[in-house]
Short mmCIF file of C-alpha atoms in Angstrom, two decimals:
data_model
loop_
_atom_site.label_atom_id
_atom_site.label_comp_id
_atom_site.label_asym_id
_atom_site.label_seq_id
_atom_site.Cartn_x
_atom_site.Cartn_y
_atom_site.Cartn_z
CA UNK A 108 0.00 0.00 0.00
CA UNK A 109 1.38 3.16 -0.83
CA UNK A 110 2.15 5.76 1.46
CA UNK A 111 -0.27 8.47 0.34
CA UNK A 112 -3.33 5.32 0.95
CA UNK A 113 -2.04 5.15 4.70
CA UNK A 114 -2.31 8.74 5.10
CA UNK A 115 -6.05 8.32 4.00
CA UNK A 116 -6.58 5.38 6.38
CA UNK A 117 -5.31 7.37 9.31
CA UNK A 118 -7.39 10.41 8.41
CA UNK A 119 -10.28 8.20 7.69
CA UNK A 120 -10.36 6.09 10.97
CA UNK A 121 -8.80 9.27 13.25
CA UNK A 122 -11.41 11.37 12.12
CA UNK A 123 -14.70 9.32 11.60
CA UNK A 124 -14.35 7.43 14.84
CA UNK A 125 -14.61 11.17 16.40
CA UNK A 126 -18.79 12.04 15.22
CA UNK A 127 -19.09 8.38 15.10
CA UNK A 128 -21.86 6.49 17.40
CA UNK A 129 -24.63 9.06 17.65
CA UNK A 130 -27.06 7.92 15.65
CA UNK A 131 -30.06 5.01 16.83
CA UNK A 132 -31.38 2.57 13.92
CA UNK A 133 -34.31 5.10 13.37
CA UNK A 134 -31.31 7.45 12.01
CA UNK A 135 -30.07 4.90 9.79
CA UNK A 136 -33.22 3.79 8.39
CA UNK A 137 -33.81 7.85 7.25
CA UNK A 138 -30.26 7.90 6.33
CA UNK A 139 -30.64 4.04 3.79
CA UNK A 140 -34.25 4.96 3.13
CA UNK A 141 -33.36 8.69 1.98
CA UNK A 142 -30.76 7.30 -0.01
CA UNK A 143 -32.30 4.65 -2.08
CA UNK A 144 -36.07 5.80 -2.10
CA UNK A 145 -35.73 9.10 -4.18
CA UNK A 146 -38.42 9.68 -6.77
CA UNK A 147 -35.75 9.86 -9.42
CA UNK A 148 -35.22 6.22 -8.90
CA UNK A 149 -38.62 5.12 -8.69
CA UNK A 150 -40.11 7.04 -10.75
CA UNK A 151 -39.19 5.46 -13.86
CA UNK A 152 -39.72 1.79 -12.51
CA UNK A 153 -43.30 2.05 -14.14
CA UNK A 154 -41.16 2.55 -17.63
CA UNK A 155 -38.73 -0.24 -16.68
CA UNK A 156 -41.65 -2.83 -16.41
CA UNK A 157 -43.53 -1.50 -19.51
CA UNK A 158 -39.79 -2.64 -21.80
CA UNK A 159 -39.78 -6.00 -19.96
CA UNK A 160 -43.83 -6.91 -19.85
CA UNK A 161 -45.07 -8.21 -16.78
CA UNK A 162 -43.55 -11.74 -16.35
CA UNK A 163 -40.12 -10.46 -16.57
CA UNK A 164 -40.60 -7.31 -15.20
CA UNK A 165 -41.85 -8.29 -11.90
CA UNK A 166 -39.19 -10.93 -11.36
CA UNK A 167 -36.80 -8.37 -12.19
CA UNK A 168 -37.81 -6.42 -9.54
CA UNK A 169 -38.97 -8.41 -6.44
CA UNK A 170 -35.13 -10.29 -7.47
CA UNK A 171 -33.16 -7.13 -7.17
CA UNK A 172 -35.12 -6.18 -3.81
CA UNK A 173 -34.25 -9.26 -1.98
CA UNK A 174 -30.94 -9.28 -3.81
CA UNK A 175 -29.83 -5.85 -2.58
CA UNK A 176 -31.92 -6.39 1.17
CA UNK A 177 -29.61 -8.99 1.59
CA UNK A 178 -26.19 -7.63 0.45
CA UNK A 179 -27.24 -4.71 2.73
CA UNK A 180 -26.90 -6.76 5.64
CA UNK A 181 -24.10 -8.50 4.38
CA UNK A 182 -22.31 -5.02 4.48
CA UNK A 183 -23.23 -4.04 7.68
CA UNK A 184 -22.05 -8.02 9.01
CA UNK A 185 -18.72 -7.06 7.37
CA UNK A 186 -18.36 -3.78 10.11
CA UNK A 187 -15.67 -5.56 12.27
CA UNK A 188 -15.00 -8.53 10.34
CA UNK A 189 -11.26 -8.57 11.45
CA UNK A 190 -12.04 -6.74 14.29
CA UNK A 191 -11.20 -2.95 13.06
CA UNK A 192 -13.65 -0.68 11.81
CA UNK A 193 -14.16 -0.14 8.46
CA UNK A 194 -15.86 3.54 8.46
CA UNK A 195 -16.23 3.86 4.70
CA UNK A 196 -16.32 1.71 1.53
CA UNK A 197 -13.19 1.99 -0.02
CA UNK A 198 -11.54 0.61 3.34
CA UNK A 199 -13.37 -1.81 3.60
CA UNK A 200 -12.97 -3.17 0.35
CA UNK A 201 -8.93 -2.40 1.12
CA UNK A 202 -9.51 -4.44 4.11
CA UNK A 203 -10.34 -7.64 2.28
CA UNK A 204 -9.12 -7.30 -1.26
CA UNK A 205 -6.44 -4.77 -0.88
CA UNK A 206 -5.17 -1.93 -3.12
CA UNK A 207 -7.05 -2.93 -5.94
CA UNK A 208 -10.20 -3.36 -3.73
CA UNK A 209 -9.69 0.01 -2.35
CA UNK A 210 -9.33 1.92 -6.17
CA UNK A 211 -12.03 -0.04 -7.43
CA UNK A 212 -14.72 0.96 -5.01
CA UNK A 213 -13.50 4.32 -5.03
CA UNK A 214 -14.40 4.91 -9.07
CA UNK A 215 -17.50 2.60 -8.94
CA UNK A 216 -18.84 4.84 -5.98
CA UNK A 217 -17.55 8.12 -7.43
CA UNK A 218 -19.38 7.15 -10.47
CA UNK A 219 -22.45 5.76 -8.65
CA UNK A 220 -22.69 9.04 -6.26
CA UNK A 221 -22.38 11.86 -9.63
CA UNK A 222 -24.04 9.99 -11.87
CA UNK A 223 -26.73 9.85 -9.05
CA UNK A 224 -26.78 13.71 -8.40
CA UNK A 225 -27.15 14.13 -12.24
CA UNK A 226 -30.41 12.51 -12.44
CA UNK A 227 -31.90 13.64 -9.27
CA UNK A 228 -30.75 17.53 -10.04
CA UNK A 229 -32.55 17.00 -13.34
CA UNK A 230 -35.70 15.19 -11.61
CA UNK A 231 -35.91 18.15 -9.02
CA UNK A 232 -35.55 20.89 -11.67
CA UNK A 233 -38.56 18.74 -13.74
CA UNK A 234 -40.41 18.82 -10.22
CA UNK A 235 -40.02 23.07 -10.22
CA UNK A 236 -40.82 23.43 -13.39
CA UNK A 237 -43.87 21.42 -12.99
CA UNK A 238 -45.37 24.03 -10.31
CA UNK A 239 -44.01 26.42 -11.78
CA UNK A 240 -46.21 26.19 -14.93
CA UNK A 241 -48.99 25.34 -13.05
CA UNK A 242 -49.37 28.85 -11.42
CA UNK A 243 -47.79 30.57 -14.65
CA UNK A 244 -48.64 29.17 -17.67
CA UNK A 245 -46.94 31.30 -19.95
CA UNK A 246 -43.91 32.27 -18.14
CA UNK A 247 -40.53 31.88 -19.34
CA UNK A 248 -38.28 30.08 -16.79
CA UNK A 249 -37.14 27.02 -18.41
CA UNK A 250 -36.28 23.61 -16.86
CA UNK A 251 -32.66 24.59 -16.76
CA UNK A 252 -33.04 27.79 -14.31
CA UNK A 253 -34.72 25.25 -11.73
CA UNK A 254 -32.08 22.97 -12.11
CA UNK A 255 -29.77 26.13 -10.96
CA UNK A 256 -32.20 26.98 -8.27
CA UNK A 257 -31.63 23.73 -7.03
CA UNK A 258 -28.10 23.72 -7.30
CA UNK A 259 -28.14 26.88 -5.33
CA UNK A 260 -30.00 25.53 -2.47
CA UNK A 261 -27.93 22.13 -2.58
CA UNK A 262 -24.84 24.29 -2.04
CA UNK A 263 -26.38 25.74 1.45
CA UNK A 264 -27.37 21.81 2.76
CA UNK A 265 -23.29 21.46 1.89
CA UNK A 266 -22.17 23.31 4.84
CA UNK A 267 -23.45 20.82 6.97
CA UNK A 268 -20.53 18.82 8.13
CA UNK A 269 -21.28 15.47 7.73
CA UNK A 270 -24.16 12.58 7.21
CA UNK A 271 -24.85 12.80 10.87
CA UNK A 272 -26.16 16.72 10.45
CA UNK A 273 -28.59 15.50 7.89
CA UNK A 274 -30.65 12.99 10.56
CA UNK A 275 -33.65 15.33 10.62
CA UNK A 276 -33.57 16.60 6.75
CA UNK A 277 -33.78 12.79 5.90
CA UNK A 278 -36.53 12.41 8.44
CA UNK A 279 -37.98 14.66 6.62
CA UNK A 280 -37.20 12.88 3.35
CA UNK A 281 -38.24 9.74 4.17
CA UNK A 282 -41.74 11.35 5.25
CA UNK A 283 -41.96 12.75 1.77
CA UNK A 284 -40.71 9.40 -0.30
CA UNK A 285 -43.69 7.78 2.03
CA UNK A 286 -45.88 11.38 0.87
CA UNK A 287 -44.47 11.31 -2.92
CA UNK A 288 -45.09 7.22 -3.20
CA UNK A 289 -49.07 7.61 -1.75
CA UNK A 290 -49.99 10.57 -3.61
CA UNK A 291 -48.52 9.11 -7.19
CA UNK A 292 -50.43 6.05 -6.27
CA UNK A 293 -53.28 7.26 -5.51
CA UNK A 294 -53.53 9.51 -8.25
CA UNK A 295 -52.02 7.05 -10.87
CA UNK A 296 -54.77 4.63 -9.84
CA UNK A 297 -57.64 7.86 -10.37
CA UNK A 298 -56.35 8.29 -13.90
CA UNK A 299 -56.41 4.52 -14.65
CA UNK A 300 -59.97 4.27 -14.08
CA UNK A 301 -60.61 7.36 -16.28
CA UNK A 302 -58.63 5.85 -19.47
CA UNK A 303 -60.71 3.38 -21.62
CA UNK A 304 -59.41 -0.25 -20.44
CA UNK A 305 -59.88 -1.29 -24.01
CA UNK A 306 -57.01 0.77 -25.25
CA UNK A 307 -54.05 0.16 -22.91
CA UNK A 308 -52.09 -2.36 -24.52
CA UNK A 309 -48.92 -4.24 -22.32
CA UNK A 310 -47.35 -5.66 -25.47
CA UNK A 311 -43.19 -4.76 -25.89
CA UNK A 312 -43.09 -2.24 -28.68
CA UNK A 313 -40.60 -2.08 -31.44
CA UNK A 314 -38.13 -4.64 -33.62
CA UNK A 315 -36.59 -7.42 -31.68
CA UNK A 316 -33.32 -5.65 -31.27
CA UNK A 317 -35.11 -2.93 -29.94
CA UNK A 318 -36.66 -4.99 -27.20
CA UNK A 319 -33.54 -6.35 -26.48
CA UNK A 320 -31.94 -3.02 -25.84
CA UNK A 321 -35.17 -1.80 -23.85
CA UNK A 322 -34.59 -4.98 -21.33
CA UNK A 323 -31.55 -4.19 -20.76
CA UNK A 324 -31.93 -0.61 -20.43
CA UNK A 325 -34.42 -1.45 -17.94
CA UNK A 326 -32.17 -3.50 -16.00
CA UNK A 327 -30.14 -0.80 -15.79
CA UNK A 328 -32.76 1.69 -14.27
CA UNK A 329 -33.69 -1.21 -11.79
CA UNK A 330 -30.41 -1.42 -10.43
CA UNK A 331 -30.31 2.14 -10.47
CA UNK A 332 -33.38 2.40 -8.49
CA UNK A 333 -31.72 0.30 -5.32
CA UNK A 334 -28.54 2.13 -5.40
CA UNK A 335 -26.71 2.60 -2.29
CA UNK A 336 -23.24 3.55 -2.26
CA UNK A 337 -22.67 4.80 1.39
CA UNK A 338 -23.94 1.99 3.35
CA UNK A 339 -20.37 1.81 5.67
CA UNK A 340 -20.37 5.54 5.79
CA UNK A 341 -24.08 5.39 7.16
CA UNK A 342 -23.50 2.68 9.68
CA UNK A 343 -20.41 5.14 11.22
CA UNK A 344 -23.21 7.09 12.15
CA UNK A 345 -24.46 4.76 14.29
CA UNK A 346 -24.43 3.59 18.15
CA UNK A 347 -23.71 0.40 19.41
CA UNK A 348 -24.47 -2.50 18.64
CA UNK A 349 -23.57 -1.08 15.61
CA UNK A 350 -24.43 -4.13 13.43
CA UNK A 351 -27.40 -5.10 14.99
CA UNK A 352 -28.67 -1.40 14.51
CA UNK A 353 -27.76 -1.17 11.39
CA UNK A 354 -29.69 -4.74 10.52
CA UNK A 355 -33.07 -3.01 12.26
CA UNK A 356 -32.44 0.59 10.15
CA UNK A 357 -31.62 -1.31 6.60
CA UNK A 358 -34.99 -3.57 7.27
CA UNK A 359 -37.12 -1.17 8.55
CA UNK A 360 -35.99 0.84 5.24
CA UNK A 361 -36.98 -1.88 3.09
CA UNK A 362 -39.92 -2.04 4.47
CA UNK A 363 -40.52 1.64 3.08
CA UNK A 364 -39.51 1.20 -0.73
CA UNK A 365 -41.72 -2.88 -0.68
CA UNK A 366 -44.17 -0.16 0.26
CA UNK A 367 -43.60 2.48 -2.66
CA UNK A 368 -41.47 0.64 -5.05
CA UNK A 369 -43.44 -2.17 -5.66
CA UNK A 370 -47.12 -0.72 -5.95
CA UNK A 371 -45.63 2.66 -7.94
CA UNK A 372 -44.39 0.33 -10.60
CA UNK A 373 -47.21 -2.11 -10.68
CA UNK A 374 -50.14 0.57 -10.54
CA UNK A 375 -48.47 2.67 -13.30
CA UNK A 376 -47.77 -0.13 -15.60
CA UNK A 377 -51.55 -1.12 -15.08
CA UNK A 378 -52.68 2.77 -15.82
CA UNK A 379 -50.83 3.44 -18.95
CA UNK A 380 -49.16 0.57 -20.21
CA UNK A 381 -46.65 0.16 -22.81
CA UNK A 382 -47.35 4.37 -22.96
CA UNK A 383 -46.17 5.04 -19.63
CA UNK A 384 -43.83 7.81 -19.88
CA UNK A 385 -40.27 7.82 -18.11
CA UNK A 386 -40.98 9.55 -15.21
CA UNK A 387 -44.11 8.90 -14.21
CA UNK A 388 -45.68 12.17 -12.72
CA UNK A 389 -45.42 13.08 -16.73
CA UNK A 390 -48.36 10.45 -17.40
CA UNK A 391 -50.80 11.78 -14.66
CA UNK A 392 -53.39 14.11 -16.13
CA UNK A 393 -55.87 14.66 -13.20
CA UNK A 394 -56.61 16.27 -10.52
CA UNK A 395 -54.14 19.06 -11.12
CA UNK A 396 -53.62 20.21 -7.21
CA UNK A 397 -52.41 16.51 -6.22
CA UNK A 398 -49.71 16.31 -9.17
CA UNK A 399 -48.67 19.81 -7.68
CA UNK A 400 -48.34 17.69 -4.03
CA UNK A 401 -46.33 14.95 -5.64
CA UNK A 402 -43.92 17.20 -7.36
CA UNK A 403 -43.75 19.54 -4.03
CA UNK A 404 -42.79 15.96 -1.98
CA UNK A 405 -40.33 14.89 -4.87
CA UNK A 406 -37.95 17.85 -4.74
CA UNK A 407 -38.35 17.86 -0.64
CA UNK A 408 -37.04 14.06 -1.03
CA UNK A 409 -34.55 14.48 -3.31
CA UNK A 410 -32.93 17.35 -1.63
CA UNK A 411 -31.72 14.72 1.31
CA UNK A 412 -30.81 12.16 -1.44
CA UNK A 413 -28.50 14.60 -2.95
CA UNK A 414 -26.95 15.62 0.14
CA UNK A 415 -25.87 12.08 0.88
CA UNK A 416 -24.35 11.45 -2.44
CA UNK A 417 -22.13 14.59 -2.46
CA UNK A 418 -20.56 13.20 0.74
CA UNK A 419 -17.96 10.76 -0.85
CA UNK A 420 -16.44 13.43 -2.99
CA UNK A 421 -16.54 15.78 -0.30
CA UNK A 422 -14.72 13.26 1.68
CA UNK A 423 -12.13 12.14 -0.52
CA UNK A 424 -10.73 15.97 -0.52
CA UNK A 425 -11.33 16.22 3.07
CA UNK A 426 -8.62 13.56 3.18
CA UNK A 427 -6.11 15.72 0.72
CA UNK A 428 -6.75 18.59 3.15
CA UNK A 429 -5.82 15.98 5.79
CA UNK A 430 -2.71 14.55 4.40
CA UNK A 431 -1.68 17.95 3.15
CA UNK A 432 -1.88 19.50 7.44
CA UNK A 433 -3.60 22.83 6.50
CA UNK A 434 -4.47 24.60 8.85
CA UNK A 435 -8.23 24.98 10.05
CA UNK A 436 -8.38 28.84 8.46
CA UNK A 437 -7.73 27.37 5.18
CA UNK A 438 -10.04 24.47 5.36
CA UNK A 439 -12.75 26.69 6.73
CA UNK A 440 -11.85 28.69 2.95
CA UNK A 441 -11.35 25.79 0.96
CA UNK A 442 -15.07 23.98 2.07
CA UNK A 443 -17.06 26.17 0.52
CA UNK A 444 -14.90 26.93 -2.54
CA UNK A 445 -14.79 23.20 -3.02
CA UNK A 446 -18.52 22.65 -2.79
CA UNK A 447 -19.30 25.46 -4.85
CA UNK A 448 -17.25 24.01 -7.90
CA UNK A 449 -18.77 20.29 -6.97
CA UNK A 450 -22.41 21.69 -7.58
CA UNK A 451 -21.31 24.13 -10.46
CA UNK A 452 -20.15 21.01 -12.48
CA UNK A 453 -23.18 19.09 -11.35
CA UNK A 454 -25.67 21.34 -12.17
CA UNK A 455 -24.04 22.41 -15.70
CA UNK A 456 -23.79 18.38 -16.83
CA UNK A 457 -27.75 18.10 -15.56
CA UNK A 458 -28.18 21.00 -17.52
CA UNK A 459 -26.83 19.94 -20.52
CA UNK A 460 -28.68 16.49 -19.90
CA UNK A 461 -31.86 15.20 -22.46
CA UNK A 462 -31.91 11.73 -21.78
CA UNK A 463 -32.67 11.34 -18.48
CA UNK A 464 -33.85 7.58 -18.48
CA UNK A 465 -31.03 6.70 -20.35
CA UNK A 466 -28.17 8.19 -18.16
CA UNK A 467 -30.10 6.40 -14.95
CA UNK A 468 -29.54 2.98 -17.12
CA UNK A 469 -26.14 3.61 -17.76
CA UNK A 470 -24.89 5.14 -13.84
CA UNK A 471 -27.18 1.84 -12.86
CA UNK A 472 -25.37 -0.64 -14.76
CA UNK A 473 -22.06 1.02 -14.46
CA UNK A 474 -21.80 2.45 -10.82
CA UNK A 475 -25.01 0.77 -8.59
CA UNK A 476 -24.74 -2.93 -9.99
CA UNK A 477 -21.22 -3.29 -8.68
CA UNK A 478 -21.39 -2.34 -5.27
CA UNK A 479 -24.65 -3.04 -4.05
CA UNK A 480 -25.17 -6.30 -6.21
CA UNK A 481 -22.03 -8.21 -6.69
CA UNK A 482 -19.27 -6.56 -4.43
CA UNK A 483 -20.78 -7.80 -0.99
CA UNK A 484 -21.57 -11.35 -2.11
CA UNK A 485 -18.13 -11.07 -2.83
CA UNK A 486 -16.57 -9.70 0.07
CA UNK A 487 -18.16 -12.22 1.92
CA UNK A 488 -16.97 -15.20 -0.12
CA UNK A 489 -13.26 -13.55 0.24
CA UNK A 490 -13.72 -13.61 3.83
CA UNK A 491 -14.95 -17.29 3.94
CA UNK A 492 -18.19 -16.29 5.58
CA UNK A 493 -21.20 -18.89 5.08
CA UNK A 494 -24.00 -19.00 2.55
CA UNK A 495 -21.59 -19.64 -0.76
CA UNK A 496 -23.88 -21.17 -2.97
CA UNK A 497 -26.23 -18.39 -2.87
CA UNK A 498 -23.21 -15.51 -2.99
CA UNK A 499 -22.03 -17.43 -5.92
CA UNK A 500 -25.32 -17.33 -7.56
CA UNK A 501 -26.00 -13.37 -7.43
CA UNK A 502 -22.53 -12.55 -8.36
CA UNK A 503 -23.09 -14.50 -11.01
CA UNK A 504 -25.97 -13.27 -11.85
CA UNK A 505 -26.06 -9.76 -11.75
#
């Protein structure tokens, strides 16, 4: 290991174990629920089953929730596995793969957290716009100023110092993924009812290349849609028993997005069909004032979600700061500055963005898949924990 990766494992373990152990499993299940639960991943699960019909579609998706319930608490089994903790991702992949664990999960979760606030910056500004034009129908902000409203307000949440600070916006958050999730419903279900029955059709549209490419694009937004790259980093938050509370806040999570996930997708593939648009607030017609609500709820949520996913990056030049001894003027000088570039780049990429469902396929495939899907089933084969027939069977799968 090179010297500059000690220096991070010191300022990683020196300064973590400091806020660590203040959080109870209610905190954690905000903090997982927050995380995975945003609208910008659920949204388009409706879509996702509409390219893979219903057979395949729901198999897809009850599979990846068990899939990724489980490697959740495989993670959070792995805290103390040698008996150190392992306070973020990248060290504990170091810890049982070494150097090339350690640079491996550090792309796929630098890649997994941007690509994440790309989507969710564009979903939010969608969300504004969508009020927006309710109140002023011919006005002339476009969907890219409310993606640099957003931006802007993301940039005050960054002050906060760390995932602990955010405990009561994600309670908040995970109020409004419950809020966002039961009005959608409910109002995807009204405007089922109103459509003629007759003329919904579930068949898979296009040639049989274009199928193919759907399925897998759907795959893609699935995996997307149970991404969670911070699970270590979440479970630093919390007391002791660390594991066991961590095991009560990933479940009690769960429990959350069966709740939303499943009946979102299933409802709005049963309203509109193969016609289902990508993000699904787009299909709903009627009443007007409760799309308003859902929109309201969705940028509330995803303003947590965000948060979260910023943390990584911020991290990793926490640690340069670190390493480099700066002194605590400069650092107070260099946060902001740092964030404010962070969010600039962000918000001019989302922007510049006009395939939304497409980018979620591709930072789902690319960035989720690996560490929520087939890193801990590997981890815990390394480590010669039990259960290898089934690790072997969703690493191989997925």
């Amino acid at each position: 290991m090179s010297e500059k990766h000690e220096e991070d494992q010191e300022f990683d373990v020196g300064s973590e174990d400091e806020a660590a152990g203040k959080g109870t499993w209610k905190h954690a299940a905000f903090h997982v629920a927050t995380t995975i639960a945003t609208p910008a991943a659920y949204a388009p699960l409706p879509f996702a089953l509409a390219s893979l019909g219903w057979p395949l579609g729901v198999s897809s998706l009850v599979t990846a929730t068990l899939a990724t319930w489980y490697s959740s608490l495989l993670i959070a089994s792995l805290w103390r596995w040698n008996g150190k903790k392992h306070v973020t991702y990248r060290l504990l992949a170091d810890s049982i793969f070494g150097f090339w664990g350690y640079w491996s999960i550090a792309f796929f979760q630098q890649v997994a957290s941007i690509g994440n606030n790309i989507a969710i910056q564009i979903a939010a500004g969608s969300s504004l716009k969508a009020v927006y034009k309710h109140y002023h129908k011919h006005g002339t902000l476009t969907l890219q100023h409310f993606i640099i409203f957003f931006g802007a307000f993301e940039l005050f949440l960054s002050q906060l110092p760390d995932i602990h600070s955010l405990r009561w916006v994600n309670g908040l958050c995970t109020l409004s993924t419950i809020g966002f999730a039961c009005t959608t419903i409910g109002v995807t279900i009204y405007n089922g009812k109103k459509i003629d029955r007759e003329s919904i059709s579930y068949s898979l549209r296009g040639s049989s290349s274009a199928k193919r490419f759907a399925a897998f694009n759907a795959l893609g937004a699935i995996a997307f849609s149970f991404g969670d790259a911070m699970l270590p980093e979440i479970q630093n938050t919390v007391r002791e028993p660390s594991v066991k509370n961590m095991y009560k806040g990933v479940s009690a999570a769960y429990s959350v997005i069966v709740l939303t996930y499943w009946q979102l997708a299933f409802t709005g593939y049963w309203a509109f069909g193969s016609q289902v648009q990508p993000y699904i607030v787009a299909s709903l017609t009627v009443p007007k004032w409760t799309i308003i609500m859902a929109n309201i709820f969705a940028v509330i949520q995803i303003s947590g979600c965000y948060q979260i996913y910023c943390r990584p990056t911020y991290a990793y030049f926490e640690e340069r700061l670190a390493s480099n001894r700066t002194s605590m003027l400069k650092n107070g000088l260099i946060r902001p500055i740092f964030t404010s570039i962070y969010i600039v780049v962000i918000t001019l990429v989302a922007s510049a963005m006009p395939f939304f469902v497409d980018f979620v396929s591709i930072c789902g495939a690319i960035g989720f898949t690996p560490l929520d899907f087939i890193f801990p089933v590997l981890a815990f084969l390394k480590v010669g924990i039990s259960m290898r027939i089934l690790n072997v069977g969703i690493a191989a799968w997925f």
